[in-house]
């Protein structure tokens, strides 16, 4: 009985593998990001900022479904606004910039010959950060306030046009980027719950 089960399992895997297609290639794009701030009385979200990403993607497709892991270097930005009580009697805009490696793993399926829908987890590893106020002053020791790794999710749609792939995705964090933020010129960190909301538009090319 065990042999029959093993043989059936192997034959099933072979059948699925014979229908599988593998795709690999580079991917680049731009993003619009906004810092969502919660649990901070004197800090609020600012305007959305533009960033970029570049890296590689792979895709394994089986019977209309696929899994698409990616490895992307991402440079993204966000703004926070300090109210008058902590910003010398005038609201102050702080620009946060951070570079990271994103590893999303998208699960999806195709609708018709070119349209795709996908979603999945995204793992981010912070490389470095920078914060500058609206006067251009920089504060170098920001990383102590951030988590080195974060978990989020992505949902989106895509198009496959010959060897070109186009992806439009929304990303958000499941855990906060950090528990506090340090502002240039102010020694004491401010407790907060910051999460980066990101909209990505990507262009990829299938090498094979």
mmCIF file of the C-alpha atoms, coordinates in Angstrom:
data_MODEL
# 
_entry.id   MODEL 
# 
loop_
_atom_site.group_PDB 
_atom_site.id 
_atom_site.type_symbol 
_atom_site.label_atom_id 
_atom_site.label_alt_id 
_atom_site.label_comp_id 
_atom_site.label_asym_id 
_atom_site.label_entity_id 
_atom_site.label_seq_id 
_atom_site.pdbx_PDB_ins_code 
_atom_site.Cartn_x 
_atom_site.Cartn_y 
_atom_site.Cartn_z 
_atom_site.occupancy 
_atom_site.B_iso_or_equiv 
_atom_site.pdbx_formal_charge 
_atom_site.auth_seq_id 
_atom_site.auth_comp_id 
_atom_site.auth_asym_id 
_atom_site.auth_atom_id 
_atom_site.pdbx_PDB_model_num 
ATOM 1   C CA . UNK A 1 1   ? 0.000  0.000  0.000   1.00 0.00 ? 1   UNK A CA 1 
ATOM 2   C CA . UNK A 1 2   ? 2.867  2.353  0.911   1.00 0.00 ? 2   UNK A CA 1 
ATOM 3   C CA . UNK A 1 3   ? 4.580  1.596  -2.394  1.00 0.00 ? 3   UNK A CA 1 
ATOM 4   C CA . UNK A 1 4   ? 1.400  2.406  -4.320  1.00 0.00 ? 4   UNK A CA 1 
ATOM 5   C CA . UNK A 1 5   ? 1.079  5.706  -2.440  1.00 0.00 ? 5   UNK A CA 1 
ATOM 6   C CA . UNK A 1 6   ? 4.745  6.575  -3.070  1.00 0.00 ? 6   UNK A CA 1 
ATOM 7   C CA . UNK A 1 7   ? 4.500  5.733  -6.772  1.00 0.00 ? 7   UNK A CA 1 
ATOM 8   C CA . UNK A 1 8   ? 1.286  7.768  -7.104  1.00 0.00 ? 8   UNK A CA 1 
ATOM 9   C CA . UNK A 1 9   ? 2.905  10.746 -5.369  1.00 0.00 ? 9   UNK A CA 1 
ATOM 10  C CA . UNK A 1 10  ? 5.993  10.602 -7.587  1.00 0.00 ? 10  UNK A CA 1 
ATOM 11  C CA . UNK A 1 11  ? 3.896  10.341 -10.756 1.00 0.00 ? 11  UNK A CA 1 
ATOM 12  C CA . UNK A 1 12  ? 1.760  13.292 -9.618  1.00 0.00 ? 12  UNK A CA 1 
ATOM 13  C CA . UNK A 1 13  ? 4.866  15.419 -8.996  1.00 0.00 ? 13  UNK A CA 1 
ATOM 14  C CA . UNK A 1 14  ? 6.268  14.471 -12.397 1.00 0.00 ? 14  UNK A CA 1 
ATOM 15  C CA . UNK A 1 15  ? 2.972  15.412 -14.043 1.00 0.00 ? 15  UNK A CA 1 
ATOM 16  C CA . UNK A 1 16  ? 2.955  18.813 -12.341 1.00 0.00 ? 16  UNK A CA 1 
ATOM 17  C CA . UNK A 1 17  ? 6.631  19.407 -13.132 1.00 0.00 ? 17  UNK A CA 1 
ATOM 18  C CA . UNK A 1 18  ? 6.081  18.615 -16.792 1.00 0.00 ? 18  UNK A CA 1 
ATOM 19  C CA . UNK A 1 19  ? 3.544  21.449 -16.937 1.00 0.00 ? 19  UNK A CA 1 
ATOM 20  C CA . UNK A 1 20  ? 5.702  23.921 -14.998 1.00 0.00 ? 20  UNK A CA 1 
ATOM 21  C CA . UNK A 1 21  ? 7.316  26.932 -16.629 1.00 0.00 ? 21  UNK A CA 1 
ATOM 22  C CA . UNK A 1 22  ? 10.264 28.842 -15.196 1.00 0.00 ? 22  UNK A CA 1 
ATOM 23  C CA . UNK A 1 23  ? 10.955 32.548 -15.836 1.00 0.00 ? 23  UNK A CA 1 
ATOM 24  C CA . UNK A 1 24  ? 13.814 34.708 -14.604 1.00 0.00 ? 24  UNK A CA 1 
ATOM 25  C CA . UNK A 1 25  ? 14.992 38.269 -15.211 1.00 0.00 ? 25  UNK A CA 1 
ATOM 26  C CA . UNK A 1 26  ? 15.769 41.802 -13.989 1.00 0.00 ? 26  UNK A CA 1 
ATOM 27  C CA . UNK A 1 27  ? 13.206 44.213 -12.597 1.00 0.00 ? 27  UNK A CA 1 
ATOM 28  C CA . UNK A 1 28  ? 13.237 47.980 -11.979 1.00 0.00 ? 28  UNK A CA 1 
ATOM 29  C CA . UNK A 1 29  ? 10.645 50.527 -10.972 1.00 0.00 ? 29  UNK A CA 1 
ATOM 30  C CA . UNK A 1 30  ? 9.514  53.531 -9.001  1.00 0.00 ? 30  UNK A CA 1 
ATOM 31  C CA . UNK A 1 31  ? 7.435  53.834 -5.860  1.00 0.00 ? 31  UNK A CA 1 
ATOM 32  C CA . UNK A 1 32  ? 5.315  56.308 -3.957  1.00 0.00 ? 32  UNK A CA 1 
ATOM 33  C CA . UNK A 1 33  ? 5.605  55.924 -0.204  1.00 0.00 ? 33  UNK A CA 1 
ATOM 34  C CA . UNK A 1 34  ? 3.861  57.524 2.749   1.00 0.00 ? 34  UNK A CA 1 
ATOM 35  C CA . UNK A 1 35  ? 4.794  57.206 6.404   1.00 0.00 ? 35  UNK A CA 1 
ATOM 36  C CA . UNK A 1 36  ? 1.817  56.212 8.528   1.00 0.00 ? 36  UNK A CA 1 
ATOM 37  C CA . UNK A 1 37  ? 2.247  57.443 12.106  1.00 0.00 ? 37  UNK A CA 1 
ATOM 38  C CA . UNK A 1 38  ? 0.195  56.242 15.082  1.00 0.00 ? 38  UNK A CA 1 
ATOM 39  C CA . UNK A 1 39  ? 0.367  56.558 18.878  1.00 0.00 ? 39  UNK A CA 1 
ATOM 40  C CA . UNK A 1 40  ? 2.350  59.816 18.740  1.00 0.00 ? 40  UNK A CA 1 
ATOM 41  C CA . UNK A 1 41  ? 0.612  62.947 19.992  1.00 0.00 ? 41  UNK A CA 1 
ATOM 42  C CA . UNK A 1 42  ? 3.098  65.452 18.556  1.00 0.00 ? 42  UNK A CA 1 
ATOM 43  C CA . UNK A 1 43  ? 4.012  63.718 15.264  1.00 0.00 ? 43  UNK A CA 1 
ATOM 44  C CA . UNK A 1 44  ? 1.840  63.283 12.153  1.00 0.00 ? 44  UNK A CA 1 
ATOM 45  C CA . UNK A 1 45  ? 2.256  61.949 8.616   1.00 0.00 ? 45  UNK A CA 1 
ATOM 46  C CA . UNK A 1 46  ? 3.580  64.176 5.831   1.00 0.00 ? 46  UNK A CA 1 
ATOM 47  C CA . UNK A 1 47  ? 3.275  64.034 2.055   1.00 0.00 ? 47  UNK A CA 1 
ATOM 48  C CA . UNK A 1 48  ? 4.034  60.990 -0.079  1.00 0.00 ? 48  UNK A CA 1 
ATOM 49  C CA . UNK A 1 49  ? 7.570  60.709 -1.508  1.00 0.00 ? 49  UNK A CA 1 
ATOM 50  C CA . UNK A 1 50  ? 9.028  59.049 -4.607  1.00 0.00 ? 50  UNK A CA 1 
ATOM 51  C CA . UNK A 1 51  ? 11.646 56.271 -4.474  1.00 0.00 ? 51  UNK A CA 1 
ATOM 52  C CA . UNK A 1 52  ? 13.036 53.516 -6.685  1.00 0.00 ? 52  UNK A CA 1 
ATOM 53  C CA . UNK A 1 53  ? 13.845 49.803 -6.650  1.00 0.00 ? 53  UNK A CA 1 
ATOM 54  C CA . UNK A 1 54  ? 15.884 47.387 -8.755  1.00 0.00 ? 54  UNK A CA 1 
ATOM 55  C CA . UNK A 1 55  ? 16.691 43.689 -8.601  1.00 0.00 ? 55  UNK A CA 1 
ATOM 56  C CA . UNK A 1 56  ? 15.750 40.259 -9.877  1.00 0.00 ? 56  UNK A CA 1 
ATOM 57  C CA . UNK A 1 57  ? 12.593 38.161 -10.072 1.00 0.00 ? 57  UNK A CA 1 
ATOM 58  C CA . UNK A 1 58  ? 11.879 34.507 -10.751 1.00 0.00 ? 58  UNK A CA 1 
ATOM 59  C CA . UNK A 1 59  ? 8.567  32.843 -11.499 1.00 0.00 ? 59  UNK A CA 1 
ATOM 60  C CA . UNK A 1 60  ? 7.423  29.227 -11.503 1.00 0.00 ? 60  UNK A CA 1 
ATOM 61  C CA . UNK A 1 61  ? 4.063  28.754 -13.242 1.00 0.00 ? 61  UNK A CA 1 
ATOM 62  C CA . UNK A 1 62  ? 1.932  25.605 -13.032 1.00 0.00 ? 62  UNK A CA 1 
ATOM 63  C CA . UNK A 1 63  ? -1.493 25.263 -14.644 1.00 0.00 ? 63  UNK A CA 1 
ATOM 64  C CA . UNK A 1 64  ? -2.295 28.975 -14.516 1.00 0.00 ? 64  UNK A CA 1 
ATOM 65  C CA . UNK A 1 65  ? -1.000 29.532 -10.962 1.00 0.00 ? 65  UNK A CA 1 
ATOM 66  C CA . UNK A 1 66  ? 2.455  30.823 -10.083 1.00 0.00 ? 66  UNK A CA 1 
ATOM 67  C CA . UNK A 1 67  ? 4.880  31.723 -7.316  1.00 0.00 ? 67  UNK A CA 1 
ATOM 68  C CA . UNK A 1 68  ? 7.135  34.732 -7.893  1.00 0.00 ? 68  UNK A CA 1 
ATOM 69  C CA . UNK A 1 69  ? 9.962  35.429 -5.412  1.00 0.00 ? 69  UNK A CA 1 
ATOM 70  C CA . UNK A 1 70  ? 11.911 38.663 -5.856  1.00 0.00 ? 70  UNK A CA 1 
ATOM 71  C CA . UNK A 1 71  ? 15.064 40.253 -4.417  1.00 0.00 ? 71  UNK A CA 1 
ATOM 72  C CA . UNK A 1 72  ? 15.025 44.048 -4.698  1.00 0.00 ? 72  UNK A CA 1 
ATOM 73  C CA . UNK A 1 73  ? 17.204 46.887 -3.492  1.00 0.00 ? 73  UNK A CA 1 
ATOM 74  C CA . UNK A 1 74  ? 14.734 49.588 -2.469  1.00 0.00 ? 74  UNK A CA 1 
ATOM 75  C CA . UNK A 1 75  ? 15.362 53.225 -1.631  1.00 0.00 ? 75  UNK A CA 1 
ATOM 76  C CA . UNK A 1 76  ? 12.274 54.862 -0.200  1.00 0.00 ? 76  UNK A CA 1 
ATOM 77  C CA . UNK A 1 77  ? 11.299 57.988 1.692   1.00 0.00 ? 77  UNK A CA 1 
ATOM 78  C CA . UNK A 1 78  ? 8.699  59.380 4.051   1.00 0.00 ? 78  UNK A CA 1 
ATOM 79  C CA . UNK A 1 79  ? 7.798  62.590 5.820   1.00 0.00 ? 79  UNK A CA 1 
ATOM 80  C CA . UNK A 1 80  ? 6.768  63.231 9.385   1.00 0.00 ? 80  UNK A CA 1 
ATOM 81  C CA . UNK A 1 81  ? 5.579  66.576 10.721  1.00 0.00 ? 81  UNK A CA 1 
ATOM 82  C CA . UNK A 1 82  ? 6.459  67.773 14.211  1.00 0.00 ? 82  UNK A CA 1 
ATOM 83  C CA . UNK A 1 83  ? 3.885  70.098 15.702  1.00 0.00 ? 83  UNK A CA 1 
ATOM 84  C CA . UNK A 1 84  ? 4.629  73.466 17.274  1.00 0.00 ? 84  UNK A CA 1 
ATOM 85  C CA . UNK A 1 85  ? 5.081  72.116 20.785  1.00 0.00 ? 85  UNK A CA 1 
ATOM 86  C CA . UNK A 1 86  ? 8.348  70.351 19.869  1.00 0.00 ? 86  UNK A CA 1 
ATOM 87  C CA . UNK A 1 87  ? 9.506  72.320 16.838  1.00 0.00 ? 87  UNK A CA 1 
ATOM 88  C CA . UNK A 1 88  ? 10.374 75.782 18.158  1.00 0.00 ? 88  UNK A CA 1 
ATOM 89  C CA . UNK A 1 89  ? 6.834  77.160 17.893  1.00 0.00 ? 89  UNK A CA 1 
ATOM 90  C CA . UNK A 1 90  ? 6.552  76.291 14.169  1.00 0.00 ? 90  UNK A CA 1 
ATOM 91  C CA . UNK A 1 91  ? 5.584  73.024 12.493  1.00 0.00 ? 91  UNK A CA 1 
ATOM 92  C CA . UNK A 1 92  ? 8.668  71.248 11.121  1.00 0.00 ? 92  UNK A CA 1 
ATOM 93  C CA . UNK A 1 93  ? 8.891  68.664 8.330   1.00 0.00 ? 93  UNK A CA 1 
ATOM 94  C CA . UNK A 1 94  ? 11.351 65.799 8.760   1.00 0.00 ? 94  UNK A CA 1 
ATOM 95  C CA . UNK A 1 95  ? 12.468 63.760 5.717   1.00 0.00 ? 95  UNK A CA 1 
ATOM 96  C CA . UNK A 1 96  ? 13.189 60.092 6.435   1.00 0.00 ? 96  UNK A CA 1 
ATOM 97  C CA . UNK A 1 97  ? 15.161 58.106 3.846   1.00 0.00 ? 97  UNK A CA 1 
ATOM 98  C CA . UNK A 1 98  ? 16.111 54.479 4.183   1.00 0.00 ? 98  UNK A CA 1 
ATOM 99  C CA . UNK A 1 99  ? 17.639 51.816 1.959   1.00 0.00 ? 99  UNK A CA 1 
ATOM 100 C CA . UNK A 1 100 ? 16.637 48.187 2.333   1.00 0.00 ? 100 UNK A CA 1 
ATOM 101 C CA . UNK A 1 101 ? 16.566 44.784 0.664   1.00 0.00 ? 101 UNK A CA 1 
ATOM 102 C CA . UNK A 1 102 ? 13.017 43.564 -0.011  1.00 0.00 ? 102 UNK A CA 1 
ATOM 103 C CA . UNK A 1 103 ? 12.214 39.882 -0.563  1.00 0.00 ? 103 UNK A CA 1 
ATOM 104 C CA . UNK A 1 104 ? 8.530  39.558 -1.532  1.00 0.00 ? 104 UNK A CA 1 
ATOM 105 C CA . UNK A 1 105 ? 7.120  36.122 -2.353  1.00 0.00 ? 105 UNK A CA 1 
ATOM 106 C CA . UNK A 1 106 ? 4.049  36.609 -4.526  1.00 0.00 ? 106 UNK A CA 1 
ATOM 107 C CA . UNK A 1 107 ? 1.411  33.925 -5.105  1.00 0.00 ? 107 UNK A CA 1 
ATOM 108 C CA . UNK A 1 108 ? -0.938 34.494 -8.007  1.00 0.00 ? 108 UNK A CA 1 
ATOM 109 C CA . UNK A 1 109 ? -2.885 33.291 -10.986 1.00 0.00 ? 109 UNK A CA 1 
ATOM 110 C CA . UNK A 1 110 ? -3.552 34.434 -14.524 1.00 0.00 ? 110 UNK A CA 1 
ATOM 111 C CA . UNK A 1 111 ? -6.839 35.676 -15.936 1.00 0.00 ? 111 UNK A CA 1 
ATOM 112 C CA . UNK A 1 112 ? -6.722 35.396 -19.690 1.00 0.00 ? 112 UNK A CA 1 
ATOM 113 C CA . UNK A 1 113 ? -3.497 35.523 -21.704 1.00 0.00 ? 113 UNK A CA 1 
ATOM 114 C CA . UNK A 1 114 ? -1.844 38.585 -20.105 1.00 0.00 ? 114 UNK A CA 1 
ATOM 115 C CA . UNK A 1 115 ? -3.581 39.662 -16.857 1.00 0.00 ? 115 UNK A CA 1 
ATOM 116 C CA . UNK A 1 116 ? -2.422 38.515 -13.386 1.00 0.00 ? 116 UNK A CA 1 
ATOM 117 C CA . UNK A 1 117 ? -3.548 38.895 -9.757  1.00 0.00 ? 117 UNK A CA 1 
ATOM 118 C CA . UNK A 1 118 ? -1.151 38.238 -6.880  1.00 0.00 ? 118 UNK A CA 1 
ATOM 119 C CA . UNK A 1 119 ? -0.510 38.654 -3.164  1.00 0.00 ? 119 UNK A CA 1 
ATOM 120 C CA . UNK A 1 120 ? 1.985  37.464 -0.601  1.00 0.00 ? 120 UNK A CA 1 
ATOM 121 C CA . UNK A 1 121 ? 4.369  38.226 2.269   1.00 0.00 ? 121 UNK A CA 1 
ATOM 122 C CA . UNK A 1 122 ? 7.289  40.630 1.969   1.00 0.00 ? 122 UNK A CA 1 
ATOM 123 C CA . UNK A 1 123 ? 10.439 40.491 4.096   1.00 0.00 ? 123 UNK A CA 1 
ATOM 124 C CA . UNK A 1 124 ? 12.518 43.679 4.436   1.00 0.00 ? 124 UNK A CA 1 
ATOM 125 C CA . UNK A 1 125 ? 16.048 44.096 5.767   1.00 0.00 ? 125 UNK A CA 1 
ATOM 126 C CA . UNK A 1 126 ? 17.111 47.657 6.607   1.00 0.00 ? 126 UNK A CA 1 
ATOM 127 C CA . UNK A 1 127 ? 20.577 48.645 5.348   1.00 0.00 ? 127 UNK A CA 1 
ATOM 128 C CA . UNK A 1 128 ? 20.774 52.283 6.475   1.00 0.00 ? 128 UNK A CA 1 
ATOM 129 C CA . UNK A 1 129 ? 18.598 55.300 7.273   1.00 0.00 ? 129 UNK A CA 1 
ATOM 130 C CA . UNK A 1 130 ? 18.887 59.061 7.304   1.00 0.00 ? 130 UNK A CA 1 
ATOM 131 C CA . UNK A 1 131 ? 16.700 61.817 8.714   1.00 0.00 ? 131 UNK A CA 1 
ATOM 132 C CA . UNK A 1 132 ? 16.920 65.504 7.779   1.00 0.00 ? 132 UNK A CA 1 
ATOM 133 C CA . UNK A 1 133 ? 14.839 68.454 8.859   1.00 0.00 ? 133 UNK A CA 1 
ATOM 134 C CA . UNK A 1 134 ? 13.439 71.060 6.497   1.00 0.00 ? 134 UNK A CA 1 
ATOM 135 C CA . UNK A 1 135 ? 16.594 73.152 6.994   1.00 0.00 ? 135 UNK A CA 1 
ATOM 136 C CA . UNK A 1 136 ? 18.724 70.292 5.633   1.00 0.00 ? 136 UNK A CA 1 
ATOM 137 C CA . UNK A 1 137 ? 20.362 69.326 8.943   1.00 0.00 ? 137 UNK A CA 1 
ATOM 138 C CA . UNK A 1 138 ? 21.170 65.617 9.164   1.00 0.00 ? 138 UNK A CA 1 
ATOM 139 C CA . UNK A 1 139 ? 21.181 63.280 12.152  1.00 0.00 ? 139 UNK A CA 1 
ATOM 140 C CA . UNK A 1 140 ? 23.475 60.289 11.669  1.00 0.00 ? 140 UNK A CA 1 
ATOM 141 C CA . UNK A 1 141 ? 22.515 57.918 14.495  1.00 0.00 ? 141 UNK A CA 1 
ATOM 142 C CA . UNK A 1 142 ? 19.001 56.943 13.406  1.00 0.00 ? 142 UNK A CA 1 
ATOM 143 C CA . UNK A 1 143 ? 19.338 53.200 12.986  1.00 0.00 ? 143 UNK A CA 1 
ATOM 144 C CA . UNK A 1 144 ? 19.158 52.582 16.738  1.00 0.00 ? 144 UNK A CA 1 
ATOM 145 C CA . UNK A 1 145 ? 15.450 53.452 16.606  1.00 0.00 ? 145 UNK A CA 1 
ATOM 146 C CA . UNK A 1 146 ? 14.570 51.041 13.782  1.00 0.00 ? 146 UNK A CA 1 
ATOM 147 C CA . UNK A 1 147 ? 14.080 47.298 13.501  1.00 0.00 ? 147 UNK A CA 1 
ATOM 148 C CA . UNK A 1 148 ? 16.716 45.677 11.292  1.00 0.00 ? 148 UNK A CA 1 
ATOM 149 C CA . UNK A 1 149 ? 14.087 43.405 9.729   1.00 0.00 ? 149 UNK A CA 1 
ATOM 150 C CA . UNK A 1 150 ? 10.369 43.818 9.082   1.00 0.00 ? 150 UNK A CA 1 
ATOM 151 C CA . UNK A 1 151 ? 7.533  41.685 7.756   1.00 0.00 ? 151 UNK A CA 1 
ATOM 152 C CA . UNK A 1 152 ? 4.816  43.051 5.513   1.00 0.00 ? 152 UNK A CA 1 
ATOM 153 C CA . UNK A 1 153 ? 2.488  42.081 2.727   1.00 0.00 ? 153 UNK A CA 1 
ATOM 154 C CA . UNK A 1 154 ? 1.928  42.998 -0.910  1.00 0.00 ? 154 UNK A CA 1 
ATOM 155 C CA . UNK A 1 155 ? -1.150 42.787 -3.135  1.00 0.00 ? 155 UNK A CA 1 
ATOM 156 C CA . UNK A 1 156 ? -1.339 43.758 -6.766  1.00 0.00 ? 156 UNK A CA 1 
ATOM 157 C CA . UNK A 1 157 ? -2.024 43.127 -10.413 1.00 0.00 ? 157 UNK A CA 1 
ATOM 158 C CA . UNK A 1 158 ? 0.227  42.547 -13.383 1.00 0.00 ? 158 UNK A CA 1 
ATOM 159 C CA . UNK A 1 159 ? 0.490  42.203 -17.129 1.00 0.00 ? 159 UNK A CA 1 
ATOM 160 C CA . UNK A 1 160 ? 2.593  39.849 -19.250 1.00 0.00 ? 160 UNK A CA 1 
ATOM 161 C CA . UNK A 1 161 ? 3.216  41.267 -22.727 1.00 0.00 ? 161 UNK A CA 1 
ATOM 162 C CA . UNK A 1 162 ? 5.579  38.999 -24.619 1.00 0.00 ? 162 UNK A CA 1 
ATOM 163 C CA . UNK A 1 163 ? 8.852  39.145 -22.607 1.00 0.00 ? 163 UNK A CA 1 
ATOM 164 C CA . UNK A 1 164 ? 7.816  42.281 -20.705 1.00 0.00 ? 164 UNK A CA 1 
ATOM 165 C CA . UNK A 1 165 ? 6.147  42.081 -17.292 1.00 0.00 ? 165 UNK A CA 1 
ATOM 166 C CA . UNK A 1 166 ? 4.440  45.022 -15.573 1.00 0.00 ? 166 UNK A CA 1 
ATOM 167 C CA . UNK A 1 167 ? 3.487  44.932 -11.889 1.00 0.00 ? 167 UNK A CA 1 
ATOM 168 C CA . UNK A 1 168 ? 1.478  47.392 -9.805  1.00 0.00 ? 168 UNK A CA 1 
ATOM 169 C CA . UNK A 1 169 ? 1.532  46.529 -6.091  1.00 0.00 ? 169 UNK A CA 1 
ATOM 170 C CA . UNK A 1 170 ? 0.522  47.956 -2.719  1.00 0.00 ? 170 UNK A CA 1 
ATOM 171 C CA . UNK A 1 171 ? 2.743  47.188 0.285   1.00 0.00 ? 171 UNK A CA 1 
ATOM 172 C CA . UNK A 1 172 ? 2.292  47.725 4.011   1.00 0.00 ? 172 UNK A CA 1 
ATOM 173 C CA . UNK A 1 173 ? 4.053  46.544 7.159   1.00 0.00 ? 173 UNK A CA 1 
ATOM 174 C CA . UNK A 1 174 ? 2.666  44.015 9.610   1.00 0.00 ? 174 UNK A CA 1 
ATOM 175 C CA . UNK A 1 175 ? 5.026  45.293 12.314  1.00 0.00 ? 175 UNK A CA 1 
ATOM 176 C CA . UNK A 1 176 ? 6.274  48.816 12.977  1.00 0.00 ? 176 UNK A CA 1 
ATOM 177 C CA . UNK A 1 177 ? 9.522  50.042 11.436  1.00 0.00 ? 177 UNK A CA 1 
ATOM 178 C CA . UNK A 1 178 ? 10.551 51.157 14.903  1.00 0.00 ? 178 UNK A CA 1 
ATOM 179 C CA . UNK A 1 179 ? 9.215  52.154 18.301  1.00 0.00 ? 179 UNK A CA 1 
ATOM 180 C CA . UNK A 1 180 ? 10.601 55.694 18.299  1.00 0.00 ? 180 UNK A CA 1 
ATOM 181 C CA . UNK A 1 181 ? 12.147 58.419 16.147  1.00 0.00 ? 181 UNK A CA 1 
ATOM 182 C CA . UNK A 1 182 ? 14.973 60.768 17.048  1.00 0.00 ? 182 UNK A CA 1 
ATOM 183 C CA . UNK A 1 183 ? 14.732 64.288 15.686  1.00 0.00 ? 183 UNK A CA 1 
ATOM 184 C CA . UNK A 1 184 ? 17.808 66.407 14.858  1.00 0.00 ? 184 UNK A CA 1 
ATOM 185 C CA . UNK A 1 185 ? 18.398 68.966 17.589  1.00 0.00 ? 185 UNK A CA 1 
ATOM 186 C CA . UNK A 1 186 ? 16.188 67.138 20.116  1.00 0.00 ? 186 UNK A CA 1 
ATOM 187 C CA . UNK A 1 187 ? 17.944 64.594 22.315  1.00 0.00 ? 187 UNK A CA 1 
ATOM 188 C CA . UNK A 1 188 ? 15.028 62.516 23.554  1.00 0.00 ? 188 UNK A CA 1 
ATOM 189 C CA . UNK A 1 189 ? 13.450 59.978 21.117  1.00 0.00 ? 189 UNK A CA 1 
ATOM 190 C CA . UNK A 1 190 ? 9.710  60.267 20.559  1.00 0.00 ? 190 UNK A CA 1 
ATOM 191 C CA . UNK A 1 191 ? 7.676  57.102 20.970  1.00 0.00 ? 191 UNK A CA 1 
ATOM 192 C CA . UNK A 1 192 ? 5.694  56.249 17.854  1.00 0.00 ? 192 UNK A CA 1 
ATOM 193 C CA . UNK A 1 193 ? 4.404  53.423 15.666  1.00 0.00 ? 193 UNK A CA 1 
ATOM 194 C CA . UNK A 1 194 ? 5.601  54.080 12.110  1.00 0.00 ? 194 UNK A CA 1 
ATOM 195 C CA . UNK A 1 195 ? 4.653  51.945 9.125   1.00 0.00 ? 195 UNK A CA 1 
ATOM 196 C CA . UNK A 1 196 ? 5.566  52.601 5.511   1.00 0.00 ? 196 UNK A CA 1 
ATOM 197 C CA . UNK A 1 197 ? 2.737  52.387 2.962   1.00 0.00 ? 197 UNK A CA 1 
ATOM 198 C CA . UNK A 1 198 ? 4.154  51.851 -0.500  1.00 0.00 ? 198 UNK A CA 1 
ATOM 199 C CA . UNK A 1 199 ? 2.755  51.777 -4.041  1.00 0.00 ? 199 UNK A CA 1 
ATOM 200 C CA . UNK A 1 200 ? 5.167  50.195 -6.545  1.00 0.00 ? 200 UNK A CA 1 
ATOM 201 C CA . UNK A 1 201 ? 5.168  50.260 -10.336 1.00 0.00 ? 201 UNK A CA 1 
ATOM 202 C CA . UNK A 1 202 ? 7.678  47.815 -11.817 1.00 0.00 ? 202 UNK A CA 1 
ATOM 203 C CA . UNK A 1 203 ? 8.948  46.813 -15.235 1.00 0.00 ? 203 UNK A CA 1 
ATOM 204 C CA . UNK A 1 204 ? 10.634 43.456 -15.754 1.00 0.00 ? 204 UNK A CA 1 
ATOM 205 C CA . UNK A 1 205 ? 12.103 41.486 -18.631 1.00 0.00 ? 205 UNK A CA 1 
ATOM 206 C CA . UNK A 1 206 ? 11.997 37.722 -19.066 1.00 0.00 ? 206 UNK A CA 1 
ATOM 207 C CA . UNK A 1 207 ? 15.467 36.492 -19.989 1.00 0.00 ? 207 UNK A CA 1 
ATOM 208 C CA . UNK A 1 208 ? 13.993 33.047 -20.658 1.00 0.00 ? 208 UNK A CA 1 
# 
